[in-house]
Amino acid sequence: MKEINSLATTLVTLTTTLYFNQQSLKWALVLGVILAFVLGAAMGANDVANAFGTSVGSGTLTLVQAYTLATIFETLGAVLVGWSVTDTLRKGVVDVGVYADAPQELFFGQIAALGGSSMWLVLATFCGFPVSTTHSLVGGTLGYSLVLRGKRGINWGKLGLVVMSWVTSPLTSGIFSISIYTIIDLLVVKREDPYESGLRMIPIFYFICIGFNVFIVMWRGSKVLHLDAIPFWVALLMACCFGAIAAAAAQFLLVPRLRRKKLDESELPSYERSTGGADNAPKYPDDTSGSRTLTEKTQESNAEDESMTTAESGPKHGPRELLKWMRPDPSLADNSDTGRLFSAIQVFTACFAGFAHGAQDVSNSVAPIAALLSIYSNKSALQKEEVPIYVLLYGVVAICVGLWTFGHRVIATVGEKVSYINPASGFTIEFGAAATSILASRFGLPISTTHCLVGSVIAVGSLRVNEPVKWALLRNIAISWVVTIPVSGIISAGIMLMFRLVA
């Protein structure tokens, strides 16, 4: 019986190999490589806002600075962590085993998925909507698979987890960001000296960010770089060591520099710092004809100081007072000194977010091209080998081209139009979204970093009474999310039907 099964397997393999003619499919491979680059470029133009949109929106980084940091850290994230999600999208959504006897169909299916997802992503980018590339790719994959095999071969369990993550990722990210926002409010803003309290927190933030990144990279890390063999305790020890080094550098290098800068500025009168000299000092009216006088402003300032003192001392009594005291200040860190302090932290968290984005979303653009190359080289639909590093780097190059050319469109939507963002809220948004995204990457779950970031923007923005979330714009973004899967799937199905007619 075993001999018969072996003979049957050999015959199927031989038939498949004969059926899959590499020479006649070179044009299709070239087309797939081009479409993969278009998808990567559109992804870079659309998804760069996930990592750096809030930093640009808050004024912490310029566009050129954001693009430069994005190029570096997206590359690191893709190479060190991105392989895990690549495997999920390449072989997890659809069971490639149903194409074992017809690898050529799967080959053209990957091209159809690339075409459907890239067309929709380009359109959404030019409209300024931050749609999910993951949605687009999954929709394209379902589109060609429904044409070729119907419902057979679709991994509904894996697809269910992905769909669930699209709901849970913005919620988780939003809760995470609100928690950080509240902690900063209690430990920094509501202190007697917010600036000094913030300086004391900087080394802690650096320890957490660096340690978290190192642990994620080392524990069950890239198989390509042989990091998957590192034991848990070694990864944890290395994370603590690198985190401690980063905290020490922040404590002894960054904090003294910020403190000296604040001290130098405090030696000048406030009006000289803001206007450039005593001659330009503001003149306050002597009468009461509708304008607030200096005395009124002083009384108002004293009232604010008294309120701050009350907050410093904590809640007086009762659960209602406790909740009121714990509620974040809507104007968190809007003053220039504390804003500058969080700007220093936000640059670092923006890099963290770029690393997370590279780990999560580069895989989207390279998953179909990795499948194409594997099928073309091995004449098999099973794709048993690991994703080569050069494929990941190809995706990174495509993404960087897109973000350097058209990234400003979506940055304007996420970083400026949805809600007002200052350096403090931008820090909490980026850190919450990045942590949620990179944890999902570690478990191979292709969640949407777009959803994570927008979820954090909404959550933190809803706390700011003076600068509320622009719900009308958010409604349009939500509609673009809903239609992403069906539109990408329909385009992919149409391309697949065309291939069946001409190929």
PDB file of C-alpha atoms in Angstrom, residues 29-232:
ATOM      1  CA  LEU A  29       6.678  36.611 -12.719  1.00  0.00           C
ATOM      2  CA  VAL A  30       7.903  40.003 -13.944  1.00  0.00           C
ATOM      3  CA  LEU A  31       4.361  41.372 -13.711  1.00  0.00           C
ATOM      4  CA  GLY A  32       4.067  40.053 -10.161  1.00  0.00           C
ATOM      5  CA  VAL A  33       7.358  41.634  -9.117  1.00  0.00           C
ATOM      6  CA  ILE A  34       6.234  44.997 -10.546  1.00  0.00           C
ATOM      7  CA  LEU A  35       2.844  44.806  -8.820  1.00  0.00           C
ATOM      8  CA  ALA A  36       4.554  43.904  -5.540  1.00  0.00           C
ATOM      9  CA  PHE A  37       6.650  47.060  -5.836  1.00  0.00           C
ATOM     10  CA  VAL A  38       3.539  49.146  -6.569  1.00  0.00           C
ATOM     11  CA  LEU A  39       1.833  47.630  -3.519  1.00  0.00           C
ATOM     12  CA  GLY A  40       4.860  48.335  -1.344  1.00  0.00           C
ATOM     13  CA  ALA A  41       5.097  51.925  -2.573  1.00  0.00           C
ATOM     14  CA  ALA A  42       1.389  52.513  -1.986  1.00  0.00           C
ATOM     15  CA  MET A  43       1.757  50.966   1.458  1.00  0.00           C
ATOM     16  CA  GLY A  44       4.654  53.268   2.278  1.00  0.00           C
ATOM     17  CA  ALA A  45       2.668  56.294   1.165  1.00  0.00           C
ATOM     18  CA  ASN A  46      -0.374  55.189   3.158  1.00  0.00           C
ATOM     19  CA  ASP A  47       1.048  53.522   6.245  1.00  0.00           C
ATOM     20  CA  VAL A  48       3.936  55.856   7.054  1.00  0.00           C
ATOM     21  CA  ALA A  49       1.372  57.825   9.067  1.00  0.00           C
ATOM     22  CA  ASN A  50       1.030  54.811  11.365  1.00  0.00           C
ATOM     23  CA  ALA A  51       4.529  55.333  12.678  1.00  0.00           C
ATOM     24  CA  PHE A  52       5.315  59.017  12.254  1.00  0.00           C
ATOM     25  CA  GLY A  53       2.080  60.881  11.531  1.00  0.00           C
ATOM     26  CA  THR A  54       1.533  61.977  15.128  1.00  0.00           C
ATOM     27  CA  SER A  55       5.165  63.105  15.456  1.00  0.00           C
ATOM     28  CA  VAL A  56       4.778  65.358  12.420  1.00  0.00           C
ATOM     29  CA  GLY A  57       1.322  66.490  13.533  1.00  0.00           C
ATOM     30  CA  SER A  58       2.607  67.559  16.950  1.00  0.00           C
ATOM     31  CA  GLY A  59       5.543  69.429  15.397  1.00  0.00           C
ATOM     32  CA  THR A  60       8.180  67.167  16.935  1.00  0.00           C
ATOM     33  CA  LEU A  61       9.583  66.023  13.578  1.00  0.00           C
ATOM     34  CA  THR A  62       9.716  67.511  10.111  1.00  0.00           C
ATOM     35  CA  LEU A  63       8.683  65.414   7.134  1.00  0.00           C
ATOM     36  CA  VAL A  64      12.295  64.816   6.073  1.00  0.00           C
ATOM     37  CA  GLN A  65      13.288  63.746   9.586  1.00  0.00           C
ATOM     38  CA  ALA A  66      10.289  61.427   9.787  1.00  0.00           C
ATOM     39  CA  TYR A  67      11.095  59.853   6.421  1.00  0.00           C
ATOM     40  CA  THR A  68      14.745  59.306   7.359  1.00  0.00           C
ATOM     41  CA  LEU A  69      13.926  57.625  10.669  1.00  0.00           C
ATOM     42  CA  ALA A  70      11.170  55.589   9.024  1.00  0.00           C
ATOM     43  CA  THR A  71      13.594  54.242   6.426  1.00  0.00           C
ATOM     44  CA  ILE A  72      16.037  53.056   9.101  1.00  0.00           C
ATOM     45  CA  PHE A  73      13.650  51.537  11.616  1.00  0.00           C
ATOM     46  CA  GLU A  74      11.193  50.022   9.151  1.00  0.00           C
ATOM     47  CA  THR A  75      14.118  48.113   7.662  1.00  0.00           C
ATOM     48  CA  LEU A  76      15.192  46.825  11.075  1.00  0.00           C
ATOM     49  CA  GLY A  77      11.652  45.787  11.995  1.00  0.00           C
ATOM     50  CA  ALA A  78      11.108  43.959   8.721  1.00  0.00           C
ATOM     51  CA  VAL A  79      14.357  41.981   8.866  1.00  0.00           C
ATOM     52  CA  LEU A  80      14.316  41.164  12.588  1.00  0.00           C
ATOM     53  CA  VAL A  81      10.628  40.405  13.184  1.00  0.00           C
ATOM     54  CA  GLY A  82       8.654  40.656   9.932  1.00  0.00           C
ATOM     55  CA  TRP A  83       9.184  37.076   8.733  1.00  0.00           C
ATOM     56  CA  SER A  84       6.560  35.743  11.176  1.00  0.00           C
ATOM     57  CA  VAL A  85       3.646  37.689   9.730  1.00  0.00           C
ATOM     58  CA  THR A  86       4.905  37.030   6.213  1.00  0.00           C
ATOM     59  CA  ASP A  87       4.408  33.317   6.774  1.00  0.00           C
ATOM     60  CA  THR A  88       0.898  33.918   8.143  1.00  0.00           C
ATOM     61  CA  LEU A  89      -0.254  35.876   5.095  1.00  0.00           C
ATOM     62  CA  ARG A  90       1.639  33.649   2.669  1.00  0.00           C
ATOM     63  CA  LYS A  91       0.226  30.317   3.834  1.00  0.00           C
ATOM     64  CA  GLY A  92      -2.243  30.944   6.664  1.00  0.00           C
ATOM     65  CA  VAL A  93      -5.325  32.599   5.155  1.00  0.00           C
ATOM     66  CA  VAL A  94      -5.701  30.027   2.359  1.00  0.00           C
ATOM     67  CA  ASP A  95      -4.618  26.393   2.620  1.00  0.00           C
ATOM     68  CA  VAL A  96      -2.047  26.119  -0.150  1.00  0.00           C
ATOM     69  CA  GLY A  97      -2.426  22.336  -0.052  1.00  0.00           C
ATOM     70  CA  VAL A  98      -5.581  22.544  -2.173  1.00  0.00           C
ATOM     71  CA  TYR A  99      -3.375  23.836  -4.991  1.00  0.00           C
ATOM     72  CA  ALA A 100      -0.807  21.039  -4.682  1.00  0.00           C
ATOM     73  CA  ASP A 101      -1.807  19.613  -8.056  1.00  0.00           C
ATOM     74  CA  ALA A 102      -2.127  23.034  -9.712  1.00  0.00           C
ATOM     75  CA  PRO A 103       0.659  25.396  -8.610  1.00  0.00           C
ATOM     76  CA  GLN A 104       0.169  27.474 -11.742  1.00  0.00           C
ATOM     77  CA  GLU A 105      -3.287  28.492 -10.510  1.00  0.00           C
ATOM     78  CA  LEU A 106      -1.871  29.601  -7.162  1.00  0.00           C
ATOM     79  CA  PHE A 107       0.880  31.430  -9.040  1.00  0.00           C
ATOM     80  CA  PHE A 108      -1.630  33.519 -10.981  1.00  0.00           C
ATOM     81  CA  GLY A 109      -3.745  33.881  -7.851  1.00  0.00           C
ATOM     82  CA  GLN A 110      -0.923  35.686  -6.075  1.00  0.00           C
ATOM     83  CA  ILE A 111      -0.637  38.112  -8.988  1.00  0.00           C
ATOM     84  CA  ALA A 112      -4.393  38.729  -8.826  1.00  0.00           C
ATOM     85  CA  ALA A 113      -4.149  39.420  -5.080  1.00  0.00           C
ATOM     86  CA  LEU A 114      -1.323  41.878  -5.700  1.00  0.00           C
ATOM     87  CA  GLY A 115      -3.303  43.626  -8.424  1.00  0.00           C
ATOM     88  CA  GLY A 116      -6.509  43.931  -6.401  1.00  0.00           C
ATOM     89  CA  SER A 117      -4.876  45.160  -3.215  1.00  0.00           C
ATOM     90  CA  SER A 118      -2.448  47.578  -4.895  1.00  0.00           C
ATOM     91  CA  MET A 119      -5.165  49.227  -7.017  1.00  0.00           C
ATOM     92  CA  TRP A 120      -7.374  49.881  -4.008  1.00  0.00           C
ATOM     93  CA  LEU A 121      -4.476  51.060  -1.851  1.00  0.00           C
ATOM     94  CA  VAL A 122      -3.314  53.558  -4.489  1.00  0.00           C
ATOM     95  CA  LEU A 123      -6.841  54.973  -4.759  1.00  0.00           C
ATOM     96  CA  ALA A 124      -7.243  55.256  -0.975  1.00  0.00           C
ATOM     97  CA  THR A 125      -3.849  56.928  -0.630  1.00  0.00           C
ATOM     98  CA  PHE A 126      -4.662  59.648  -3.153  1.00  0.00           C
ATOM     99  CA  CYS A 127      -7.932  60.244  -1.289  1.00  0.00           C
ATOM    100  CA  GLY A 128      -5.958  60.585   1.959  1.00  0.00           C
ATOM    101  CA  PHE A 129      -7.680  57.674   3.749  1.00  0.00           C
ATOM    102  CA  PRO A 130      -5.502  55.560   6.097  1.00  0.00           C
ATOM    103  CA  VAL A 131      -6.886  52.152   5.087  1.00  0.00           C
ATOM    104  CA  SER A 132      -5.511  48.813   6.198  1.00  0.00           C
ATOM    105  CA  THR A 133      -3.045  47.136   3.875  1.00  0.00           C
ATOM    106  CA  THR A 134      -3.717  43.897   5.739  1.00  0.00           C
ATOM    107  CA  HIS A 135      -7.405  44.197   4.898  1.00  0.00           C
ATOM    108  CA  SER A 136      -6.538  44.814   1.288  1.00  0.00           C
ATOM    109  CA  LEU A 137      -4.219  41.799   0.991  1.00  0.00           C
ATOM    110  CA  VAL A 138      -6.623  39.440   2.752  1.00  0.00           C
ATOM    111  CA  GLY A 139      -9.456  40.662   0.536  1.00  0.00           C
ATOM    112  CA  GLY A 140      -7.352  40.079  -2.578  1.00  0.00           C
ATOM    113  CA  THR A 141      -6.423  36.589  -1.387  1.00  0.00           C
ATOM    114  CA  LEU A 142     -10.052  35.677  -0.738  1.00  0.00           C
ATOM    115  CA  GLY A 143     -11.069  37.090  -4.124  1.00  0.00           C
ATOM    116  CA  TYR A 144      -8.898  34.827  -6.281  1.00  0.00           C
ATOM    117  CA  SER A 145      -9.419  31.802  -4.020  1.00  0.00           C
ATOM    118  CA  LEU A 146     -13.208  32.045  -4.258  1.00  0.00           C
ATOM    119  CA  VAL A 147     -12.898  32.094  -8.055  1.00  0.00           C
ATOM    120  CA  LEU A 148     -10.543  29.103  -8.203  1.00  0.00           C
ATOM    121  CA  ARG A 149     -11.749  26.844  -5.357  1.00  0.00           C
ATOM    122  CA  GLY A 150     -14.877  28.441  -3.957  1.00  0.00           C
ATOM    123  CA  LYS A 151     -15.016  28.098  -0.170  1.00  0.00           C
ATOM    124  CA  ARG A 152     -12.672  25.119  -0.203  1.00  0.00           C
ATOM    125  CA  GLY A 153      -9.217  25.826   1.147  1.00  0.00           C
ATOM    126  CA  ILE A 154     -10.086  29.006   3.038  1.00  0.00           C
ATOM    127  CA  ASN A 155      -8.796  28.758   6.599  1.00  0.00           C
ATOM    128  CA  TRP A 156     -11.875  30.097   8.343  1.00  0.00           C
ATOM    129  CA  GLY A 157     -10.347  29.696  11.809  1.00  0.00           C
ATOM    130  CA  LYS A 158      -7.307  31.787  10.925  1.00  0.00           C
ATOM    131  CA  LEU A 159      -9.487  34.269   9.062  1.00  0.00           C
ATOM    132  CA  GLY A 160     -11.741  34.551  12.104  1.00  0.00           C
ATOM    133  CA  LEU A 161      -8.756  35.409  14.298  1.00  0.00           C
ATOM    134  CA  VAL A 162      -7.659  38.041  11.815  1.00  0.00           C
ATOM    135  CA  VAL A 163     -11.144  39.566  11.619  1.00  0.00           C
ATOM    136  CA  MET A 164     -11.410  39.555  15.415  1.00  0.00           C
ATOM    137  CA  SER A 165      -8.069  41.326  15.663  1.00  0.00           C
ATOM    138  CA  TRP A 166      -9.396  44.106  13.439  1.00  0.00           C
ATOM    139  CA  VAL A 167     -11.922  44.875  16.179  1.00  0.00           C
ATOM    140  CA  THR A 168      -9.748  44.171  19.200  1.00  0.00           C
ATOM    141  CA  SER A 169      -6.609  45.927  17.924  1.00  0.00           C
ATOM    142  CA  PRO A 170      -8.018  49.500  17.996  1.00  0.00           C
ATOM    143  CA  LEU A 171      -9.725  48.791  21.323  1.00  0.00           C
ATOM    144  CA  THR A 172      -6.573  47.337  22.874  1.00  0.00           C
ATOM    145  CA  SER A 173      -4.399  50.085  21.481  1.00  0.00           C
ATOM    146  CA  GLY A 174      -6.829  52.755  22.641  1.00  0.00           C
ATOM    147  CA  ILE A 175      -7.024  51.341  26.173  1.00  0.00           C
ATOM    148  CA  PHE A 176      -3.246  51.060  26.298  1.00  0.00           C
ATOM    149  CA  SER A 177      -2.779  54.670  25.175  1.00  0.00           C
ATOM    150  CA  ILE A 178      -5.393  56.015  27.595  1.00  0.00           C
ATOM    151  CA  SER A 179      -3.691  54.144  30.445  1.00  0.00           C
ATOM    152  CA  ILE A 180      -0.319  55.698  29.598  1.00  0.00           C
ATOM    153  CA  TYR A 181      -1.972  59.099  29.188  1.00  0.00           C
ATOM    154  CA  THR A 182      -3.520  58.808  32.658  1.00  0.00           C
ATOM    155  CA  ILE A 183      -0.252  57.670  34.245  1.00  0.00           C
ATOM    156  CA  ILE A 184       1.608  60.633  32.749  1.00  0.00           C
ATOM    157  CA  ASP A 185      -1.120  62.960  33.951  1.00  0.00           C
ATOM    158  CA  LEU A 186      -0.903  61.649  37.532  1.00  0.00           C
ATOM    159  CA  LEU A 187       2.876  61.346  37.749  1.00  0.00           C
ATOM    160  CA  VAL A 188       3.902  64.406  35.732  1.00  0.00           C
ATOM    161  CA  VAL A 189       1.235  66.998  34.978  1.00  0.00           C
ATOM    162  CA  LYS A 190      -0.445  66.993  38.397  1.00  0.00           C
ATOM    163  CA  ARG A 191       2.837  67.344  40.266  1.00  0.00           C
ATOM    164  CA  GLU A 192       3.976  70.591  41.846  1.00  0.00           C
ATOM    165  CA  ASP A 193       6.813  70.839  39.303  1.00  0.00           C
ATOM    166  CA  PRO A 194       5.672  69.015  36.136  1.00  0.00           C
ATOM    167  CA  TYR A 195       8.923  69.613  34.297  1.00  0.00           C
ATOM    168  CA  GLU A 196      11.139  68.063  36.987  1.00  0.00           C
ATOM    169  CA  SER A 197       8.679  65.192  37.410  1.00  0.00           C
ATOM    170  CA  GLY A 198       8.874  64.575  33.686  1.00  0.00           C
ATOM    171  CA  LEU A 199      12.667  64.563  33.781  1.00  0.00           C
ATOM    172  CA  ARG A 200      12.569  61.863  36.447  1.00  0.00           C
ATOM    173  CA  MET A 201      10.275  59.748  34.257  1.00  0.00           C
ATOM    174  CA  ILE A 202      12.421  59.901  31.100  1.00  0.00           C
ATOM    175  CA  PRO A 203      14.882  57.106  32.110  1.00  0.00           C
ATOM    176  CA  ILE A 204      11.941  54.865  33.017  1.00  0.00           C
ATOM    177  CA  PHE A 205      10.323  55.389  29.619  1.00  0.00           C
ATOM    178  CA  TYR A 206      13.605  54.631  27.859  1.00  0.00           C
ATOM    179  CA  PHE A 207      14.123  51.470  29.910  1.00  0.00           C
ATOM    180  CA  ILE A 208      10.644  50.194  29.034  1.00  0.00           C
ATOM    181  CA  CYS A 209      10.861  51.046  25.318  1.00  0.00           C
ATOM    182  CA  ILE A 210      14.362  49.672  24.710  1.00  0.00           C
ATOM    183  CA  GLY A 211      13.863  46.620  26.908  1.00  0.00           C
ATOM    184  CA  PHE A 212      10.567  45.787  25.225  1.00  0.00           C
ATOM    185  CA  ASN A 213      12.072  46.094  21.744  1.00  0.00           C
ATOM    186  CA  VAL A 214      15.104  43.952  22.559  1.00  0.00           C
ATOM    187  CA  PHE A 215      12.977  41.254  24.165  1.00  0.00           C
ATOM    188  CA  ILE A 216      10.623  41.084  21.177  1.00  0.00           C
ATOM    189  CA  VAL A 217      13.557  40.778  18.768  1.00  0.00           C
ATOM    190  CA  MET A 218      15.429  38.147  20.801  1.00  0.00           C
ATOM    191  CA  TRP A 219      12.625  35.916  22.073  1.00  0.00           C
ATOM    192  CA  ARG A 220      11.454  33.549  19.341  1.00  0.00           C
ATOM    193  CA  GLY A 221      13.176  35.894  16.909  1.00  0.00           C
ATOM    194  CA  SER A 222      13.906  35.688  13.216  1.00  0.00           C
ATOM    195  CA  LYS A 223      14.621  32.207  11.908  1.00  0.00           C
ATOM    196  CA  VAL A 224      16.534  33.783   9.059  1.00  0.00           C
ATOM    197  CA  LEU A 225      19.015  35.327  11.515  1.00  0.00           C
ATOM    198  CA  HIS A 226      18.921  32.232  13.797  1.00  0.00           C
ATOM    199  CA  LEU A 227      17.537  34.208  16.732  1.00  0.00           C
ATOM    200  CA  ASP A 228      14.785  31.665  17.357  1.00  0.00           C
ATOM    201  CA  ALA A 229      17.210  29.443  19.309  1.00  0.00           C
ATOM    202  CA  ILE A 230      17.774  32.021  22.081  1.00  0.00           C
ATOM    203  CA  PRO A 231      16.192  30.845  25.386  1.00  0.00           C
ATOM    204  CA  PHE A 232      13.567  32.923  27.152  1.00  0.00           C
TER     205      PHE A 232
END
